[in-house]
XYZ file of C-alpha atoms in Angstrom:
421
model
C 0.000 0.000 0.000
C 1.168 3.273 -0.672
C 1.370 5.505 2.272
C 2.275 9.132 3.320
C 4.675 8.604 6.311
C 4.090 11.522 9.275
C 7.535 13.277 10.113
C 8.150 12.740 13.619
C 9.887 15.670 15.908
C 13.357 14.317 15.661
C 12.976 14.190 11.658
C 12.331 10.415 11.512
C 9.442 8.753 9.534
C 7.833 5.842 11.506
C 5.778 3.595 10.192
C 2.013 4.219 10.091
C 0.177 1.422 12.146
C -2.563 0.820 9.908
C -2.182 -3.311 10.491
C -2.081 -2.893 14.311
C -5.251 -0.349 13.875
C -6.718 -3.039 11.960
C -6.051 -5.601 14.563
C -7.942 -3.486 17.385
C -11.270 -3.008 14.914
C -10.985 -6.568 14.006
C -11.142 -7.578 18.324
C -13.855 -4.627 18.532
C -16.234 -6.051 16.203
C -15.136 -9.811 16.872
C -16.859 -8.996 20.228
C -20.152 -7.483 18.661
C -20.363 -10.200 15.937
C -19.900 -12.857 18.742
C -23.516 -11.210 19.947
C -25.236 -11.845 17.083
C -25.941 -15.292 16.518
C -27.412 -15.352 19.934
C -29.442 -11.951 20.262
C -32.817 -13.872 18.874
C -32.732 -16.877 20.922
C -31.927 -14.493 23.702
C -34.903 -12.203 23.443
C -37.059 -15.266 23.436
C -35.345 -16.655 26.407
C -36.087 -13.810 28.364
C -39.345 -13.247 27.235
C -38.950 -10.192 25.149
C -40.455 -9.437 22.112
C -38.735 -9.338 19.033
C -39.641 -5.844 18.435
C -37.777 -5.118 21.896
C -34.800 -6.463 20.465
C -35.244 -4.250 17.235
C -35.684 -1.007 19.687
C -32.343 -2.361 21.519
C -30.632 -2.637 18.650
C -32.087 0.775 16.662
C -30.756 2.713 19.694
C -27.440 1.521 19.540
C -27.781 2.968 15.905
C -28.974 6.563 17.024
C -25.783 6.811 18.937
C -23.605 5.640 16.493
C -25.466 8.628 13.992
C -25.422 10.905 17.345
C -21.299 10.466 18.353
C -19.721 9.556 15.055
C -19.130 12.820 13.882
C -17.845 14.065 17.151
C -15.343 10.563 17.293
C -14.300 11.499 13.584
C -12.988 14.791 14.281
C -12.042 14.373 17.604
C -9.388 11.259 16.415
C -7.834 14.171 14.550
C -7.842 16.890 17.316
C -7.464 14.987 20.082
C -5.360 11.801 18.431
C -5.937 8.093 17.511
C -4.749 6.508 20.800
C -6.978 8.119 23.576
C -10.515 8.304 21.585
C -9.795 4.225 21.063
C -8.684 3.781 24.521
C -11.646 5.711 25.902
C -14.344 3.856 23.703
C -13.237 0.439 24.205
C -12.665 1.072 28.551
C -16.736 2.056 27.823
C -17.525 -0.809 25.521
C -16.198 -3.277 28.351
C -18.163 -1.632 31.273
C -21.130 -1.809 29.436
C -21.263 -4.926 27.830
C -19.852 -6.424 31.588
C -23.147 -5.179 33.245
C -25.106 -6.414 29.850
C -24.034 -10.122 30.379
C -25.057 -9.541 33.612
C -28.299 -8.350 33.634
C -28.865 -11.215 30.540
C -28.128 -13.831 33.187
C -30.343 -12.092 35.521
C -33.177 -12.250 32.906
C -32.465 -15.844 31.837
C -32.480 -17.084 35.776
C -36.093 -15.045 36.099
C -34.678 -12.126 38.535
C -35.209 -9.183 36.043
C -38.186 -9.805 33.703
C -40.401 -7.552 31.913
C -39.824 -3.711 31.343
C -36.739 -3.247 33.365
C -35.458 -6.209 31.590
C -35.999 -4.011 28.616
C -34.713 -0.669 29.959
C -31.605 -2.184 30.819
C -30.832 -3.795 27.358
C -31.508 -0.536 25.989
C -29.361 1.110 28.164
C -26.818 -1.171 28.273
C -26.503 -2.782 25.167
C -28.101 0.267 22.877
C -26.802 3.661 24.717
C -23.443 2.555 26.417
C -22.059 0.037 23.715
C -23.592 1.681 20.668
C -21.803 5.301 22.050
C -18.795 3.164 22.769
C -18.765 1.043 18.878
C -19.380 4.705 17.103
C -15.970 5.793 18.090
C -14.461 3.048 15.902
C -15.004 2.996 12.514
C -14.378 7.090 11.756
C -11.173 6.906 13.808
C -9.700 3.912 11.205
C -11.263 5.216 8.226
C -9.929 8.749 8.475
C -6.600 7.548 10.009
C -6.030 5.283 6.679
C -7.533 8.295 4.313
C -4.448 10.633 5.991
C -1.842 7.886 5.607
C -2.947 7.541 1.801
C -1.632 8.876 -1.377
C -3.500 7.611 -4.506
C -6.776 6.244 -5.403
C -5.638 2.333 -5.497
C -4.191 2.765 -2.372
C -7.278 4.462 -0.777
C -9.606 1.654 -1.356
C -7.214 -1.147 -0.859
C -6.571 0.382 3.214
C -10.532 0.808 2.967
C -11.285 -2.460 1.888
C -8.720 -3.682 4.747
C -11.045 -2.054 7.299
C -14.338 -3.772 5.735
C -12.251 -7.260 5.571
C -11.394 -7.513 8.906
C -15.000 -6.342 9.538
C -16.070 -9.515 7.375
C -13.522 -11.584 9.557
C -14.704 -10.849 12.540
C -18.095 -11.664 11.207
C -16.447 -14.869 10.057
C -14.644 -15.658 13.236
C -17.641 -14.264 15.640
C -20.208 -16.446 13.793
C -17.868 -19.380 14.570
C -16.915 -17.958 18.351
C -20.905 -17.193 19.228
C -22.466 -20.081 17.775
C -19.844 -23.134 19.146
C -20.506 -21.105 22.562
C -23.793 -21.131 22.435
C -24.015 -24.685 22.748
C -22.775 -24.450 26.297
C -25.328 -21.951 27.427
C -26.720 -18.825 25.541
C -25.083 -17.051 28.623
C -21.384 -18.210 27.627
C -20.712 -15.399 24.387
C -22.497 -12.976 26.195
C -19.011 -13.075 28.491
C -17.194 -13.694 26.223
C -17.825 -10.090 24.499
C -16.049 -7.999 26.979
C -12.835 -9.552 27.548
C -12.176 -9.462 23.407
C -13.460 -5.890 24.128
C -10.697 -6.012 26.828
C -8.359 -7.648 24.617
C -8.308 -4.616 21.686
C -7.913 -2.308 24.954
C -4.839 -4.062 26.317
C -3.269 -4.349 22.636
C -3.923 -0.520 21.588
C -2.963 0.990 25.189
C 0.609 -0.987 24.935
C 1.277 -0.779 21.102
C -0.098 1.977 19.273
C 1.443 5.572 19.264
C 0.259 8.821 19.884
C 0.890 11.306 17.082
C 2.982 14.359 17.865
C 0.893 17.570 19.125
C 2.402 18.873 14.925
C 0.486 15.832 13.189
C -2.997 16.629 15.500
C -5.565 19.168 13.714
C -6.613 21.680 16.265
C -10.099 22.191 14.789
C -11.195 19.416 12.035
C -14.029 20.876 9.243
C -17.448 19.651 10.063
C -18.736 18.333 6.741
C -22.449 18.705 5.789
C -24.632 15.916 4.287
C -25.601 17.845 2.051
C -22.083 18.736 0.228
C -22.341 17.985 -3.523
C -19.153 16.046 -3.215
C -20.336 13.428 -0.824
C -24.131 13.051 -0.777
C -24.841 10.400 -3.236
C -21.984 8.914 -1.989
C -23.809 9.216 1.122
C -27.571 8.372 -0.194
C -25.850 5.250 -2.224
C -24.385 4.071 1.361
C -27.677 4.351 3.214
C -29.928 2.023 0.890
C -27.435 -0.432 1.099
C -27.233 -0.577 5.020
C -30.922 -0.186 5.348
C -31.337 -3.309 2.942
C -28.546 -4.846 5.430
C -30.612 -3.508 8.859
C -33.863 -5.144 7.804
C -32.955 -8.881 7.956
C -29.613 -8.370 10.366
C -31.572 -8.624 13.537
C -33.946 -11.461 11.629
C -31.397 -13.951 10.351
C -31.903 -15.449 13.422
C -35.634 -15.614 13.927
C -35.495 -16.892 9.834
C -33.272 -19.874 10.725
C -35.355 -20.916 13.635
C -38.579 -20.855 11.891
C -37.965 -22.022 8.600
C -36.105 -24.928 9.702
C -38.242 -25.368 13.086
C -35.226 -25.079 15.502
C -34.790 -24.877 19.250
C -32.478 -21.760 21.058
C -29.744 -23.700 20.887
C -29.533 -24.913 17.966
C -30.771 -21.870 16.295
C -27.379 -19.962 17.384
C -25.138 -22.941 16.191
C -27.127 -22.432 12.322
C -27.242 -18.718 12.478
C -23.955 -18.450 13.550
C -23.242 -20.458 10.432
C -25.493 -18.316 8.254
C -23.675 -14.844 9.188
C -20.085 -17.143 8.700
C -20.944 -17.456 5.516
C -22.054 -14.070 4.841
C -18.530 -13.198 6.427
C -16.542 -15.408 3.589
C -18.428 -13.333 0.633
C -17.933 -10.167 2.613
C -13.697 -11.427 3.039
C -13.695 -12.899 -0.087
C -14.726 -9.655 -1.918
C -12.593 -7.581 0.215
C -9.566 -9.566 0.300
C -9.923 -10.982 -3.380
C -12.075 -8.780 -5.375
C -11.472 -5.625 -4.519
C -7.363 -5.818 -4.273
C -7.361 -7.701 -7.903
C -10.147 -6.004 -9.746
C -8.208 -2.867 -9.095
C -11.974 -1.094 -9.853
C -12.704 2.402 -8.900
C -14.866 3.426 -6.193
C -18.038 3.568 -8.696
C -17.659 0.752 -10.507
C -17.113 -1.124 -6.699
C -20.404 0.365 -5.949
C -22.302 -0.411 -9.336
C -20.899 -4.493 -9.113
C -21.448 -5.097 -5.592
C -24.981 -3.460 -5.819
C -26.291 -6.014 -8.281
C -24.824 -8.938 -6.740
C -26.069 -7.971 -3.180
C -29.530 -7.802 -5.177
C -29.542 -10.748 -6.533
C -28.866 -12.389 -2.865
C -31.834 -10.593 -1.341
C -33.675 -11.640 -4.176
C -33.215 -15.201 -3.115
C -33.865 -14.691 0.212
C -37.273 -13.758 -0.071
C -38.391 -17.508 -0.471
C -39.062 -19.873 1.934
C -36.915 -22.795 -0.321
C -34.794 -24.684 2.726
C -31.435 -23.873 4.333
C -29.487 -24.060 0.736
C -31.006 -21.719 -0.639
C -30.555 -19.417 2.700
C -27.277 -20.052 2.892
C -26.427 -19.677 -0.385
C -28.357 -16.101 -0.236
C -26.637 -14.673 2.240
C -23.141 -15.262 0.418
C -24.366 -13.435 -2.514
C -25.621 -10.957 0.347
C -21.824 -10.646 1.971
C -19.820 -10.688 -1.301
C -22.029 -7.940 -2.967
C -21.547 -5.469 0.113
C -18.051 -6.759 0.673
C -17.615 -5.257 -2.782
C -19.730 -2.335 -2.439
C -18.405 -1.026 1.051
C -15.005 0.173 -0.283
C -16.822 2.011 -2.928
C -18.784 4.094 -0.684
C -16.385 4.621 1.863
C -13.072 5.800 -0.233
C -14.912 7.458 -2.842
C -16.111 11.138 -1.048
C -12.615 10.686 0.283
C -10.928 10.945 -2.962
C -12.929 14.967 -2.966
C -11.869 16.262 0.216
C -9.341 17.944 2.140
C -7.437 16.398 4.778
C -8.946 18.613 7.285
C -12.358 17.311 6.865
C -11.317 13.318 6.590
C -12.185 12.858 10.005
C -15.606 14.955 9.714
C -16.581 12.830 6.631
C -15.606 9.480 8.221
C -17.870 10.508 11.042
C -20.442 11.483 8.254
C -20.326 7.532 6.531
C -20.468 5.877 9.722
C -23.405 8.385 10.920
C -25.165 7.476 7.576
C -24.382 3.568 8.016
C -25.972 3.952 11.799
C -29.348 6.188 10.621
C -29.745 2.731 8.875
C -29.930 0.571 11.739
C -32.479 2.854 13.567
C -35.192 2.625 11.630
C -34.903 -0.879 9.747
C -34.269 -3.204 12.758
C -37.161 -2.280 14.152
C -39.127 -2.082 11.244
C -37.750 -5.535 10.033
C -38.673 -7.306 13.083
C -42.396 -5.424 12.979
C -42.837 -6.475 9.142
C -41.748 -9.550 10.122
C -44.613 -10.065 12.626
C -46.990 -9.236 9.805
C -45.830 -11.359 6.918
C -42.296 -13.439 7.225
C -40.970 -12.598 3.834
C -41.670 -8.837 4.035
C -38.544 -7.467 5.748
C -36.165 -8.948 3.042
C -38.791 -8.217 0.583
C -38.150 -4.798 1.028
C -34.709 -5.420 1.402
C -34.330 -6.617 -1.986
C -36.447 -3.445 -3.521
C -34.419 -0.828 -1.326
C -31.364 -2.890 -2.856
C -32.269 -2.568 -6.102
C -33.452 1.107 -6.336
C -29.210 1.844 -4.976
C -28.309 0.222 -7.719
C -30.103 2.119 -10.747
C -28.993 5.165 -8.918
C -25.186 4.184 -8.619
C -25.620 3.012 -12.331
C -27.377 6.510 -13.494
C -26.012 8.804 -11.228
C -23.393 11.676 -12.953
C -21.147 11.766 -9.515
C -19.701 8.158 -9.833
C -18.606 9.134 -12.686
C -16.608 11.650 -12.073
C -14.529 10.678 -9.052
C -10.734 11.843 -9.734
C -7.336 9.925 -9.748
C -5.690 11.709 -7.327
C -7.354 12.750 -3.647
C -8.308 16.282 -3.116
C -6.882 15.303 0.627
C -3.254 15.245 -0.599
C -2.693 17.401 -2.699
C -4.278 20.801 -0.670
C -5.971 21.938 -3.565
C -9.597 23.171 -3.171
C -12.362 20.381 -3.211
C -14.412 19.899 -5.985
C -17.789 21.432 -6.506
């Protein structure tokens, strides 16, 4: 990868530490994929509703849209080192007291609307503050270390493939524990939490006070050079949000499963979502050597043609088999969307636009968890039904859309020149 090497005060040039970065987001969300394959059975083992869990899970989402902007431009004012530190010390306390009070709810102590209260506050407010801070902080760290277009989405891509690796690795990690107990991942969350802590407080550096941006550009959602950028990113997260939270309650009904074995088979549906999602990341996108449009304008049509197969009820191949397609298309499509508006700013606003994406991928998740476990209530099939439509409208627009056309060769970011209109 080609990288722009920060002086440091004695004239030397470290090394940046984009794989140890990598390393702590890949222990971050190991922990919150080792959740999912067990949230559904969960709620049902506690006796909540799945539209509880939807709420739980949507609230999470309004603090990632809430603190991700604030995270983004703070890991350039304030450095890389404390806003991980900080965000990961919360991320353990929280999810601590959230295996907690899930034991308390399995053994019958806490039941009904404190139950509730507490998930939201726990697992929703406190982790989803804590998980906001992480994304932005790698995204705009690898958009300052980066001096061409290739090398943008390759370090881009390496953020959403260890992203698909943990998905890969906490399908495996939450399902084989969920044979011993629903309770067992639910621990085992905040010591890999703990884990990322440990490795960034002893390895990574601080940047000199000369390398730190005293007051980062706020970037609006409505800038010309980022909003369909912006609008392509959100239909293909809200496609994602609506059958996230209801892989699991899909494998347990279509296949007529019990708790238990419902985490072991969803954890094996989201691991194979995970391979498509590394497989595009580490394969695709690194030999295809595509732009950022054409990542968008591929991935988009084979992410549809996934949901598109989901939507009937045709056995566990056919699942399975959907939810590849699912993982490779948005493996292919996240790079896309999260380099390109990089490529068209300065390096002064890197860390207000990473906030921006991940703020755009959260207003996602508070609206279609909720609304996906509600359809699903009505009429089983209607979540990824509108999945697949949502899906499919992103891509006509990434296909007809002047901007992705017109994304240039060499980043705004680097070259101090004034962004494009």
């Amino acid at each position: 990868m080609t990288v722009r090497p920060a002086a440091a005060p004695d004239g030397t040039t470290p090394r940046p530490q984009i794989g140890l970065l990598l390393g702590a987001v890949f222990l971050v969300f190991l922990g919150q994929m080792t959740l999912n394959p067990v949230i559904a059975p969960l709620s049902r083992e506690v006796g909540l509703a799945e539209w509880q869990i939807g709420v739980t899970i949507s609230t999470a989402a309004v603090m990632v849209v809430l603190t991700s902007q604030f995270w983004g431009r703070r890991s350039q004012s304030w450095g890389r080192k404390p806003v991980l530190a900080g965000a990961l010390a919360l991320g353990v306390g929280t999810m601590t007291l959230f295996a907690l009070v899930a034991w308390l709810g399995m053994t019958g102590i806490v039941t009904g609307t404190v139950l509730f209260v507490l998930f939201v506050l726990l697992r929703g407010l406190g982790f989803g503050t804590a998980i906001a801070a992480v994304p932005p902080t790698a995204q705009a760290y690898i958009a300052d270390v980066t001096t061409d277009e290739q090398a943008r989405v390759k370090g881009m891509a390496g953020i959403g493939a260890v992203q698909g690796g943990a998905m890969i690795a906490g399908s495996v990690v939450g399902g084989v524990l969920s044979v011993f107990g629903l309770i067992t991942p639910l621990i085992a969350v905040p010591l890999l939490l703990a884990a990322g802590l440990v490795l960034l407080v002893v390895r990574l550096r601080r940047e000199p006070r000369t390398e730190l941006i005293e007051e980062p550009v706020r970037v609006r959602p409505g800038d010309p050079r980022v909003w369909p950028f912006l609008l392509a990113g959100f239909g293909m997260f809200t496609s994602l949000g609506f059958i996230q939270v209801i892989t699991g309650f899909l494998v347990q009904d279509r296949l007529g499963l019990d708790a238990e074995t419902t985490g072991l088979v969803t954890g094996g549906a989201l691991l194979t979502a995970g391979i498509g999602m590394v497989l595009a990341q580490g394969v695709v996108v690194p030999r295809s050597r595509w732009t950022a449009p054409t990542l968008l304008r591929v991935g988009g049509a084979v992410a549809f043609a996934g949901f598109a197969l989901l939507v009937p009820d045709a056995g566990g191949v056919l699942l399975f088999v959907a939810v590849l397609l699912i993982g490779l298309g948005l493996g292919t499509a996240m790079p896309g969307y999260t380099a390109g508006p990089t490529l068209l700013v300065r390096r002064e606003e890197q860390g207000g636009l990473a906030g921006l994406t991940s703020a755009t991928t959260g207003l996602t998740f508070v609206i279609a968890p909720t609304a996906g476990t509600v359809l699903y209530g009505v009429w089983a099939p209607l979540p990824v039904v509108v999945a697949a439509v949502v899906m499919g409208l992103m891509s006509v627009f990434v296909l007809l859309h002047p901007r992705f056309r017109r994304v240039p060769a060499v980043p705004a970011a680097t070259v101090g020149s004034a962004p494009a209109a």
